[in-house]
Short mmCIF file of C-alpha atoms in Angstrom, two decimals:
data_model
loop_
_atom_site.label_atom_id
_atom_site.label_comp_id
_atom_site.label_asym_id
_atom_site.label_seq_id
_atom_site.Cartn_x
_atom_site.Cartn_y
_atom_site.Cartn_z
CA UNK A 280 0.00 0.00 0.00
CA UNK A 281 1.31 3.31 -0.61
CA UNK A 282 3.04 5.64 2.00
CA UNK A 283 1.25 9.24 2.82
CA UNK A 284 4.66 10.65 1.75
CA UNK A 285 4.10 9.96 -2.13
CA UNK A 286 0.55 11.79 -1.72
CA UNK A 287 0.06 14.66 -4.09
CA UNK A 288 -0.24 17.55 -2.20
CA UNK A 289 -3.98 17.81 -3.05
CA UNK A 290 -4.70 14.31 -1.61
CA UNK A 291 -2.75 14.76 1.39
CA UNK A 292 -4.59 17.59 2.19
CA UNK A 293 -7.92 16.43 2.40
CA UNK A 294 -6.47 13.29 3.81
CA UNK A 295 -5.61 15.66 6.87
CA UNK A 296 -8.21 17.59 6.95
CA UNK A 297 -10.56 14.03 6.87
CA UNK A 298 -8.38 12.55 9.60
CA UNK A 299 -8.66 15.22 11.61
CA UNK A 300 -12.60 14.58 11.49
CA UNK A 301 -12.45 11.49 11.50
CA UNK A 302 -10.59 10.92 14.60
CA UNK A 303 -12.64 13.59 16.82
CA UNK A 304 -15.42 11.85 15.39
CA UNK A 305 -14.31 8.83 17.40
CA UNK A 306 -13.29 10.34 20.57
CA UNK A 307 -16.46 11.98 20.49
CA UNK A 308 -18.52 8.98 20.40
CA UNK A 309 -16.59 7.65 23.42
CA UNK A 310 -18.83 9.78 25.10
CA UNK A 311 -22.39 8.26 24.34
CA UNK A 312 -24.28 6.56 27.75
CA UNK A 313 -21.48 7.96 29.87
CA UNK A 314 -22.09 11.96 29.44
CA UNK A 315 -23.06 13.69 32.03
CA UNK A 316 -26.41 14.22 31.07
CA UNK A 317 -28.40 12.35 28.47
CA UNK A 318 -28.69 15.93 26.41
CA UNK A 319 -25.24 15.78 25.69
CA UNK A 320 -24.87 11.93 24.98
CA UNK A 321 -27.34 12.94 22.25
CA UNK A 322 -25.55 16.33 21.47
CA UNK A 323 -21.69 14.83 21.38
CA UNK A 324 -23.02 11.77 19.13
CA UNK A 325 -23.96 14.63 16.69
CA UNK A 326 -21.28 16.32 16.65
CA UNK A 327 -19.24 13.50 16.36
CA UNK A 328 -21.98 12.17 13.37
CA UNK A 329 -21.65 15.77 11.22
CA UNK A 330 -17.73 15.25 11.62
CA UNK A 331 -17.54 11.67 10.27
CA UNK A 332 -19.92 12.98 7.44
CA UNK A 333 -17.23 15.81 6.84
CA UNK A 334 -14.57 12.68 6.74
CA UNK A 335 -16.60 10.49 4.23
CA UNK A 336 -16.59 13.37 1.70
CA UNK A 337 -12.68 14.22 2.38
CA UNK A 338 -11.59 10.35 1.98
CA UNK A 339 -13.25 9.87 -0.57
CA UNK A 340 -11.68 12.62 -2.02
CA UNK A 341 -8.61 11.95 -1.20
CA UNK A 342 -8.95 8.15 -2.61
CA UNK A 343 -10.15 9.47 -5.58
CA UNK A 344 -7.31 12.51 -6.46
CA UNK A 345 -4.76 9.56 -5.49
CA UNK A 346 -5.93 7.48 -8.17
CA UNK A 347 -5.22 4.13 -6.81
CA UNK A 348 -8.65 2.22 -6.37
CA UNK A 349 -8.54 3.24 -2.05
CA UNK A 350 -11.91 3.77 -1.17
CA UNK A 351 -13.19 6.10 1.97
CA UNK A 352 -12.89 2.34 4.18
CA UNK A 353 -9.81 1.42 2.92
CA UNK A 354 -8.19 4.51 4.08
CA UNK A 355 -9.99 4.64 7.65
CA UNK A 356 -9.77 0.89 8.15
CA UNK A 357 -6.54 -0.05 6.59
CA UNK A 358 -3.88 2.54 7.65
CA UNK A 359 -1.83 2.56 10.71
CA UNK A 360 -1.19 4.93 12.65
CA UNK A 361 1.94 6.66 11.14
CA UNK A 362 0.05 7.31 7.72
CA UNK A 363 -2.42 9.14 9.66
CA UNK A 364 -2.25 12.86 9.39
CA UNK A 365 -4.47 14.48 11.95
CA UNK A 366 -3.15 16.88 14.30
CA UNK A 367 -2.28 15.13 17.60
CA UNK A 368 -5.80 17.56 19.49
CA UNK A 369 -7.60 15.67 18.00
CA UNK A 370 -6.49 11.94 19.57
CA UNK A 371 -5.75 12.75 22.51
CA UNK A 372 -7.82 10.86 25.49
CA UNK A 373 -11.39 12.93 26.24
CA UNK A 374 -10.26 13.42 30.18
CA UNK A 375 -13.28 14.80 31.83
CA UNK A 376 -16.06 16.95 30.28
CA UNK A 377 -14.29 20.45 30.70
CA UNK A 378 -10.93 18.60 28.55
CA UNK A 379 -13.86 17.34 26.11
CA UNK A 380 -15.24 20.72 25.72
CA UNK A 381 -11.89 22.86 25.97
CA UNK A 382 -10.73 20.82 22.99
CA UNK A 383 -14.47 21.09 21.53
CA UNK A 384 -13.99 24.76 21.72
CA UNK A 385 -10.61 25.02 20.34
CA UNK A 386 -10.84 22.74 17.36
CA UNK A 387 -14.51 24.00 16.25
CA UNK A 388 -13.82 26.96 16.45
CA UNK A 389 -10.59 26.68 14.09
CA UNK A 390 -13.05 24.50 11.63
CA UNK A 391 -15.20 27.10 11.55
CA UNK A 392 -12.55 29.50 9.91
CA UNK A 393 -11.16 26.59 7.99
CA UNK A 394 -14.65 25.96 6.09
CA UNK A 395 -15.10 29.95 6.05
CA UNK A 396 -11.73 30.38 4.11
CA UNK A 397 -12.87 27.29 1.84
CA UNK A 398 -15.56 28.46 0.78
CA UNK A 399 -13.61 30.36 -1.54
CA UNK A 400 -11.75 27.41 -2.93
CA UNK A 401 -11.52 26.88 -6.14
CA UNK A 402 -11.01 23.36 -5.91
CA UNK A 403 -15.28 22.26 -6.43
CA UNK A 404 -15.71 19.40 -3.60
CA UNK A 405 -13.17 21.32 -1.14
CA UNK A 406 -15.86 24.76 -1.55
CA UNK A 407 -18.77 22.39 -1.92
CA UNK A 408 -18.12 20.56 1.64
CA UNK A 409 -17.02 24.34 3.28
CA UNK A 410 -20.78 25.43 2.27
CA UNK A 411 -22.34 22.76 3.95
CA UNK A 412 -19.76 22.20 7.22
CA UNK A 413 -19.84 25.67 8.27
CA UNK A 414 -23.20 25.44 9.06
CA UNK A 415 -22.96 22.74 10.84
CA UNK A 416 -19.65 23.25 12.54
CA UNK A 417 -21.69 27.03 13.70
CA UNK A 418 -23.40 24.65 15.99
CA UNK A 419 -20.69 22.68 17.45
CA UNK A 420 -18.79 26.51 18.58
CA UNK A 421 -21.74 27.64 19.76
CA UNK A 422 -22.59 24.34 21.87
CA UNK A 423 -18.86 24.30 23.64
CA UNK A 424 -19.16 28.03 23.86
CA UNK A 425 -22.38 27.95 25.57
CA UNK A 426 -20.24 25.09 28.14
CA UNK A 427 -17.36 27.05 28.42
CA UNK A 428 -19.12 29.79 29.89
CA UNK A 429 -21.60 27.79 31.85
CA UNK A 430 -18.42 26.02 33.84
CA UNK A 431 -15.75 28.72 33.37
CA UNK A 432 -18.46 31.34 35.07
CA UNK A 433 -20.02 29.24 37.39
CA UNK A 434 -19.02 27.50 40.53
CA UNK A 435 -15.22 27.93 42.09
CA UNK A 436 -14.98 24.19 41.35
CA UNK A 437 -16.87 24.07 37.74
CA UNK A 438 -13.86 27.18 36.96
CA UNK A 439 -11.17 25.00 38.60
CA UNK A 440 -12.11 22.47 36.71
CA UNK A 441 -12.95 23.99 32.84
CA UNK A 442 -9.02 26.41 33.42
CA UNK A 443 -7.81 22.67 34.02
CA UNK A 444 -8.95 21.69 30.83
CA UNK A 445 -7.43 24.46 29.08
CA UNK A 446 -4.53 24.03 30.48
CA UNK A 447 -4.33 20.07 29.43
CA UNK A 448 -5.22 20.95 26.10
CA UNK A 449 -3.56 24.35 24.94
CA UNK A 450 -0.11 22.43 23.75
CA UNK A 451 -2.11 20.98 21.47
CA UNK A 452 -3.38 24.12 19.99
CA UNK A 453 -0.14 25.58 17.73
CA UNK A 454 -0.01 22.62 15.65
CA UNK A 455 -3.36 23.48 13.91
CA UNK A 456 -1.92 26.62 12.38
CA UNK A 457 1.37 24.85 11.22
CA UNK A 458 2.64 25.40 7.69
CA UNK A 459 1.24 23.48 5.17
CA UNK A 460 2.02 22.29 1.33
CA UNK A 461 0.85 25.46 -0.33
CA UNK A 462 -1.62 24.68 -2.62
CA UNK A 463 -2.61 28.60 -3.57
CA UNK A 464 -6.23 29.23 -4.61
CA UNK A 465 -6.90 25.93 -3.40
CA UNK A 466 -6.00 25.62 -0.11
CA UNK A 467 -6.59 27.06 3.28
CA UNK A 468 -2.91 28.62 4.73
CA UNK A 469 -3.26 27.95 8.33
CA UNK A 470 -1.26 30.70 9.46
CA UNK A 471 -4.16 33.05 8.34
CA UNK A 472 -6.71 31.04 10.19
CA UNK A 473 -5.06 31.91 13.49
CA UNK A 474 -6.06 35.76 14.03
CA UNK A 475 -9.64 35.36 13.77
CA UNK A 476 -9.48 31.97 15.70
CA UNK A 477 -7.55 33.82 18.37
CA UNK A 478 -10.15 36.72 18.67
CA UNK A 479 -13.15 34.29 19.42
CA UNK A 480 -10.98 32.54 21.49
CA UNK A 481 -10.50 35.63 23.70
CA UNK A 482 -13.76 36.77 23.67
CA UNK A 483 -15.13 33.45 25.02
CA UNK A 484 -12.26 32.86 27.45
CA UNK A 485 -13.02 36.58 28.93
CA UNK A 486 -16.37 36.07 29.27
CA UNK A 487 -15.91 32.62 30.97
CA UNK A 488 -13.15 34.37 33.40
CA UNK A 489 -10.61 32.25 32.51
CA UNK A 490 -7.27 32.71 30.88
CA UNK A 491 -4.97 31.50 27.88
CA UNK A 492 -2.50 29.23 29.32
CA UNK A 493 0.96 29.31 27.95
CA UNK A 494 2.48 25.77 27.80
CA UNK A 495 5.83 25.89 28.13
CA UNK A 496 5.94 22.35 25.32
CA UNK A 497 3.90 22.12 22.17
CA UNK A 498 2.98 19.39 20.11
CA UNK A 499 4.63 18.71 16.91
CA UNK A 500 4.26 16.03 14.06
CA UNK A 501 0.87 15.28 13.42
CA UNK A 502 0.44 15.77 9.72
CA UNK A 503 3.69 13.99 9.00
CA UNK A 504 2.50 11.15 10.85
CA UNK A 505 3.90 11.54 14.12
CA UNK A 506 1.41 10.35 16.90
CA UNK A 507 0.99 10.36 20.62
CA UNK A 508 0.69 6.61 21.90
CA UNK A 509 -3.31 7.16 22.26
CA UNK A 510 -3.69 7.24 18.38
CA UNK A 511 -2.81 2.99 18.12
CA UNK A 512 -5.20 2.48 21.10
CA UNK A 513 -7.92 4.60 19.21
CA UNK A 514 -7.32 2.70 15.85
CA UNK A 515 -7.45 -0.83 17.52
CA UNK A 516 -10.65 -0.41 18.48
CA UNK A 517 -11.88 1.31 15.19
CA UNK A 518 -10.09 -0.73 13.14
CA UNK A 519 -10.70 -4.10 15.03
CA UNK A 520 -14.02 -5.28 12.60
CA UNK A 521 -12.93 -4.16 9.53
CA UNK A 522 -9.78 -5.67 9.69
CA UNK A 523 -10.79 -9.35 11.65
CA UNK A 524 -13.47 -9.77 8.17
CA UNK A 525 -11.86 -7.98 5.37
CA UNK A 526 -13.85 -7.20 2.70
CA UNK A 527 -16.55 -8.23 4.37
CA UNK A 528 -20.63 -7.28 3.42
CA UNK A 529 -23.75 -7.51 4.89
CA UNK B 88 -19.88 2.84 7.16
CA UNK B 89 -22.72 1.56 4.08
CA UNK B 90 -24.96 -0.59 5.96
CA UNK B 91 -28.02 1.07 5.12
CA UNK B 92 -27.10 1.64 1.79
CA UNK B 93 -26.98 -2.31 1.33
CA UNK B 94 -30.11 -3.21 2.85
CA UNK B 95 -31.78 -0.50 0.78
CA UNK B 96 -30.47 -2.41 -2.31
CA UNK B 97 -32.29 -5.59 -1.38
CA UNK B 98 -35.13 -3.85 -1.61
CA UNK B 99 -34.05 -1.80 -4.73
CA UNK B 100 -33.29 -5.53 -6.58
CA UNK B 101 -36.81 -6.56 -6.36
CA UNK B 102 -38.55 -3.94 -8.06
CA UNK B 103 -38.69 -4.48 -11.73
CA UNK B 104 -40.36 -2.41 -14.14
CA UNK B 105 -43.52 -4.29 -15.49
CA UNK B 106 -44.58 -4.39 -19.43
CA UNK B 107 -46.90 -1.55 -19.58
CA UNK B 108 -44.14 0.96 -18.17
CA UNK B 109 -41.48 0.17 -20.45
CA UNK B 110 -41.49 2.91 -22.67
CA UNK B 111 -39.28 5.85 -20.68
CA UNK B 112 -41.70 8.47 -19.21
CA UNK B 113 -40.94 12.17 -19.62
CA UNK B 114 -38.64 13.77 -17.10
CA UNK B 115 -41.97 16.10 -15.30
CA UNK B 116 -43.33 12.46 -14.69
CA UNK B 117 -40.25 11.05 -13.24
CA UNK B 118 -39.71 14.17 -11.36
CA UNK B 119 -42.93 14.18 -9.95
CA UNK B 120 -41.86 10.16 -9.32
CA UNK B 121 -38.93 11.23 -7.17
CA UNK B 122 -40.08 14.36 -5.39
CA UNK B 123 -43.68 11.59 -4.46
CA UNK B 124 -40.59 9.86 -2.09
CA UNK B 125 -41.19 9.73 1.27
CA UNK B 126 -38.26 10.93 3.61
CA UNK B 127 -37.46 7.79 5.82
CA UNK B 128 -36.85 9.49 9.08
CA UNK B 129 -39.78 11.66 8.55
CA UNK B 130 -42.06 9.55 6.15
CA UNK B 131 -44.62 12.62 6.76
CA UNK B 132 -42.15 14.79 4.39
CA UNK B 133 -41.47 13.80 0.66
CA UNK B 134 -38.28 14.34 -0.55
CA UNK B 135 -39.89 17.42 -2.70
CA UNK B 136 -41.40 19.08 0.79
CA UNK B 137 -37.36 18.97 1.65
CA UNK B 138 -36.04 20.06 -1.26
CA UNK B 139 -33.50 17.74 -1.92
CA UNK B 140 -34.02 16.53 -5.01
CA UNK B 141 -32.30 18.90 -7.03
CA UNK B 142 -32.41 18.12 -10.45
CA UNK B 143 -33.39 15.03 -13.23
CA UNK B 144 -31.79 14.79 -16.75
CA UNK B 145 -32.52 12.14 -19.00
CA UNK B 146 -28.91 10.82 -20.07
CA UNK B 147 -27.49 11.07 -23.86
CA UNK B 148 -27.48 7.60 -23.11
CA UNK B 149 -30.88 7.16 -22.37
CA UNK B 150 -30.39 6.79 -18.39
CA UNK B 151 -32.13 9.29 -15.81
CA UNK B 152 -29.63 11.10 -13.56
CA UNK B 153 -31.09 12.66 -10.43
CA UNK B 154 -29.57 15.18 -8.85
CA UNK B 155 -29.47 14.45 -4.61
CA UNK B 156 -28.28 16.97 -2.19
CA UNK B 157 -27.89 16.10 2.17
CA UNK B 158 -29.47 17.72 4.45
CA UNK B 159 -26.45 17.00 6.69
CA UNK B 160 -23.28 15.73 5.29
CA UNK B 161 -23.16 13.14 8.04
CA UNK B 162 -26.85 12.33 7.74
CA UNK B 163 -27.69 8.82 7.63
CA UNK B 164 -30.34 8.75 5.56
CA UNK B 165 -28.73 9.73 2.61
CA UNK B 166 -27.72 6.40 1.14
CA UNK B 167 -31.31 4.78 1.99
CA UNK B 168 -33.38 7.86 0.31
CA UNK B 169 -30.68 7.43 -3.40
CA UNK B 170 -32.08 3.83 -3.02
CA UNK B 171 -35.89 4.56 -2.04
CA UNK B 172 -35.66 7.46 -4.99
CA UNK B 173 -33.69 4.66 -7.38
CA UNK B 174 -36.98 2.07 -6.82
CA UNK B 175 -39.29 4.65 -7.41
CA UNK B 176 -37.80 5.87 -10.81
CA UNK B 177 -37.79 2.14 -11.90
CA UNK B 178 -41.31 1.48 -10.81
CA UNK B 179 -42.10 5.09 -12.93
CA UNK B 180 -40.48 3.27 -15.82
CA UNK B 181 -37.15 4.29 -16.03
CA UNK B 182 -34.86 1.57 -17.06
CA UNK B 183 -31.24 2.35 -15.83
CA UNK B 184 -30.80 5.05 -12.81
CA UNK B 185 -27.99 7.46 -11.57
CA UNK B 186 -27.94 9.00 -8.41
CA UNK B 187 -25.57 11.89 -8.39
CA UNK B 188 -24.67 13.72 -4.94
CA UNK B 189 -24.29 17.02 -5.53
CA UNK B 190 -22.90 19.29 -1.75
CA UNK B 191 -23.31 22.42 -3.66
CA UNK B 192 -25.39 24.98 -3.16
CA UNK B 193 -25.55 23.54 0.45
CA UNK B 194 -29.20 22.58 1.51
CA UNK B 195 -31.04 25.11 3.60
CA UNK B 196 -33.99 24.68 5.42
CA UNK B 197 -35.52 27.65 3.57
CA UNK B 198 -36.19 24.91 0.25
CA UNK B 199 -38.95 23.45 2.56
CA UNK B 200 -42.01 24.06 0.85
CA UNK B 201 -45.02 25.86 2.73
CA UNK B 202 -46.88 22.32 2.54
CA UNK B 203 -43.89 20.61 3.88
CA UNK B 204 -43.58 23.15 6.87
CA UNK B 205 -47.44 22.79 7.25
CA UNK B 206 -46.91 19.09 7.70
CA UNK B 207 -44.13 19.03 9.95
CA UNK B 208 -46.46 20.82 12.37
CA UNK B 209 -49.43 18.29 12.49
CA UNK B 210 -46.82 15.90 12.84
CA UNK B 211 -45.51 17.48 15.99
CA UNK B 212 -42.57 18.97 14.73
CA UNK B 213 -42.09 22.75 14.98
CA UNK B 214 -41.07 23.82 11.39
CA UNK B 215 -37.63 25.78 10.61
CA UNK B 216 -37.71 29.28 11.30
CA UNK B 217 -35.99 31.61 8.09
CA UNK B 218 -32.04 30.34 7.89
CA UNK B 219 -30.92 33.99 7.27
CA UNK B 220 -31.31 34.53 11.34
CA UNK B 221 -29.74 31.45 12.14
CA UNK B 222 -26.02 31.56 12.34
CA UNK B 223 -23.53 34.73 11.99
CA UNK B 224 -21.73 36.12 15.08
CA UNK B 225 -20.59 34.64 18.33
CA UNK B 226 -23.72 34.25 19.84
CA UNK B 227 -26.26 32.20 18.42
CA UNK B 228 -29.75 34.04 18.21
CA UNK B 229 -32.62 31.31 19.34
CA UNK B 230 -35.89 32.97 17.93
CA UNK B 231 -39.00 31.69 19.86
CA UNK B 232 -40.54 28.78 18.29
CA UNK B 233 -44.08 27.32 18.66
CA UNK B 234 -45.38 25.06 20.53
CA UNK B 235 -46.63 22.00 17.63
CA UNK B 236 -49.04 20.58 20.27
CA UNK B 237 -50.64 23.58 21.75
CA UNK B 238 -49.59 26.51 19.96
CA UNK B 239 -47.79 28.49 22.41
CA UNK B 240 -44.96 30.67 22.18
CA UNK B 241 -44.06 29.94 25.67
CA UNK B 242 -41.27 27.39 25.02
CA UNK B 243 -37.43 26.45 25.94
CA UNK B 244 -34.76 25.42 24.00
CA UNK B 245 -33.78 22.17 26.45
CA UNK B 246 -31.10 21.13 23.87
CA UNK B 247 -29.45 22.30 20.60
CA UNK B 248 -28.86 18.43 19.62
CA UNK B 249 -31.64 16.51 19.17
CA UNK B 250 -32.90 12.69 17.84
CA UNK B 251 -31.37 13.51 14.29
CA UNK B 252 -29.41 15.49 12.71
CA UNK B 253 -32.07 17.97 11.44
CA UNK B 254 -33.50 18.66 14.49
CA UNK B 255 -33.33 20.17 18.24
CA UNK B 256 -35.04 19.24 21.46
CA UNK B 257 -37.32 21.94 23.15
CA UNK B 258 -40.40 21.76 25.62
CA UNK B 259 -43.16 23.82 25.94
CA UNK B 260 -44.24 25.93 29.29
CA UNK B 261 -47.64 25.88 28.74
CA UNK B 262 -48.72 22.13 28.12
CA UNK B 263 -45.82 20.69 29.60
CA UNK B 264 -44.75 18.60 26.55
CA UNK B 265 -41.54 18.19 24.90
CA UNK B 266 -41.22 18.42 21.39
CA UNK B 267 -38.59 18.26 18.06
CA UNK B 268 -37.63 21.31 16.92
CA UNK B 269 -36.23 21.83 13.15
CA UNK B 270 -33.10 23.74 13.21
CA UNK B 271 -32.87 26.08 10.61
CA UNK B 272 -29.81 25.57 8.11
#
């Protein structure tokens, strides 16, 4: 099977962008019958369901610009974890709910100018998804927003608890805006995501009394395939059907 | 991932045009055909009250191509209502079928027709208010919405998420019942 590195820079980049939904889609659905409230078993399950719809269209995508007969299940099922390109946010473990929704916060609200800055794209599926996920991806910012504030303005122990979260999940955050293959006209340059991002970011953290953090570490690696130790646990169990009955139909 | 999709084929394999439909219709009939599908979350809605059907050719090659757009790109139903809308154009009398997912112009709410918004509402779903008001800025705006049961503007959002995709979960002050909510898109 072919390495990530021989991509063309137009497959590897919805490949990233996919895995990076695909993978939050997962974590997210760790969540259903043990959230603490029924609401939000229903409300992380979909979240996580508009995210893996995001990742069907972008593997697909992806399998098709590559040109070599991979399908959107051959490339979630039958990669390992080093050809996976998602930014390490998005795999790491979903600690308690104030983690879940510190990370929900962060990483919707970078989709949200990802999909914005597509929709501009001239590449037809890339603006054609960006229509449809920024609508939906709206929802998700709003719903962690509407958390963030709840727990970051409540209680001393509900503040403790959501600054905690930041905290465990700001190294995480640089590696979203990280240089990418330029793909001009096409592409969104991360870089340029990060100002907007940032001013939401403050807003809601002000309003929720709680502050940036500034790690003193960051993560690196993600979208060259370097992964935390969580990402082969996370595939196992993904992974585990598909790959005991290959090929497999029902 | 296709599940649905599959079983929706079974049922896609047994319907065979008979003798008298042969001859290929003309594209208002098969239109009609495939806008007549009922939505199968909502079987209340057809897939014209949702505007999702957005467009039928008849091929150079003589095969209709239909035109399907999601409501959500995640949504489920998708690959069961290209089947459903596949048996239907066969059972119309078209021979050979292509179902064509198209994600742009993204599906809004506001291509609900006035009968489809009408229906929702005896069903006991509160109909989509206009899109236009729905996102933009940092704060979501939740316009009141209507009780379907009793009428009343009186209501709570109780969450944004609700048993699909499409739809949020309220309750209503004044008779006490919860009810779906359509989120407008």
């Amino acid at each position: 099977m072919t390495g990530v590195r021989t991509l063309l820079p137009l497959a590897a980049y919805a490949l990233a962008l996919g895995d990076d939904a695909l993978i939050l889609a997962q974590r997210l659905g760790e969540w259903v019958a043990r959230a603490p409230q029924i609401e939000e078993d229903v409300a992380l399950a979909n979240i996580a369901l508009d995210l893996l719809g995001q990742a069907r269209t972008l593997l697909s995508y992806a399998g098709e610009v590559e040109g070599a007969g991979r399908d959107e299940d051959d490339l979630a099922y039958q990669r390992d974890d080093r050809d996976f390109r998602n930014v390490q946010l998005v795999e790491i473990p979903n600690g308690d709910f104030a983690v879940t929704m510190a990370r929900q916060l962060v990483f919707s609200a970078y989709q949200y100018e990802l999909y914005t800055a597509l929709l501009t794209s001239a590449d037809p599926t890339l603006a054609g998804l960006a229509g449809k996920a920024v609508k939906e991806v709206a929802y998700h910012r709003d719903h962690a927003t509407q958390w963030v504030l709840r727990l970051g303005d409540g209680t001393d122990l509900s503040h403790a608890r959501m600054q905690a979260g930041l905290d465990q999940v700001w190294p995480y955050t640089d590696e979203l805006f990280d240089p990418a293959d330029q793909l001009p006209g096409v592409a969104a340059d991360p870089a340029a995501l990060r100002p907007a991002w940032q001013r939401y970011i403050t807003e809601v953290l002000s309003e929720a009394t709680c502050h940036q953090p500034e790690p003193r570490w960051r993560s690196r690696g993600g979208r060259d395939g370097l992964h935390t130790e969580h990402l082969g646990h996370l595939l196992a169990e993904m992974q585990h059907l598909n790959r005991s009955h290959p090929g497999a139909t029902w | 991932m296709s599940d649905a999709a599959r079983t929706a084929s079974a049922a896609e394999n047994r319907a065979t045009p008979t003798a008298e439909n042969r001859a290929t219709p003309d594209r208002a009939t098969l239109l009609a055909a495939a806008r007549a599908v009922p939505d199968p979350e909502l079987p209340v809605l057809t897939l014209g009250d949702l505007g999702v059907i957005r467009d039928l050719r008849i091929a150079g090659d003589g095969a209709v191509e239909v035109d399907l757009t999601p409501t959500y790109t995640g949504c489920p139903a998708t690959a069961v209502i290209a089947a459903d809308v596949r048996v239907a154009l066969r059972r119309a009398g078209a021979d050979q079928v292509r179902v064509r997912t198209v994600l742009a112009p993204a599906w809004t709410t506001d291509w609900m027709s006035d009968s489809g918004q009408r229906k929702l509402r005896e069903y006991g779903i509160a109909p989509p208010g206009p899109a236009a008001h729905a996102a933009e800025g940092p704060v979501m705006l939740a316009f009141s919405v209507r009780c379907p049961h009793c009428g009343s503007a009186d209501t709570r959002e109780v969450s944004r998420f609700g048993s699909t995709p499409c739809k949020a979960l309220w309750t209503c002050r004044s008779c006490a019942e919860p009810f779906d909510s359509f989120k407008a898109i």
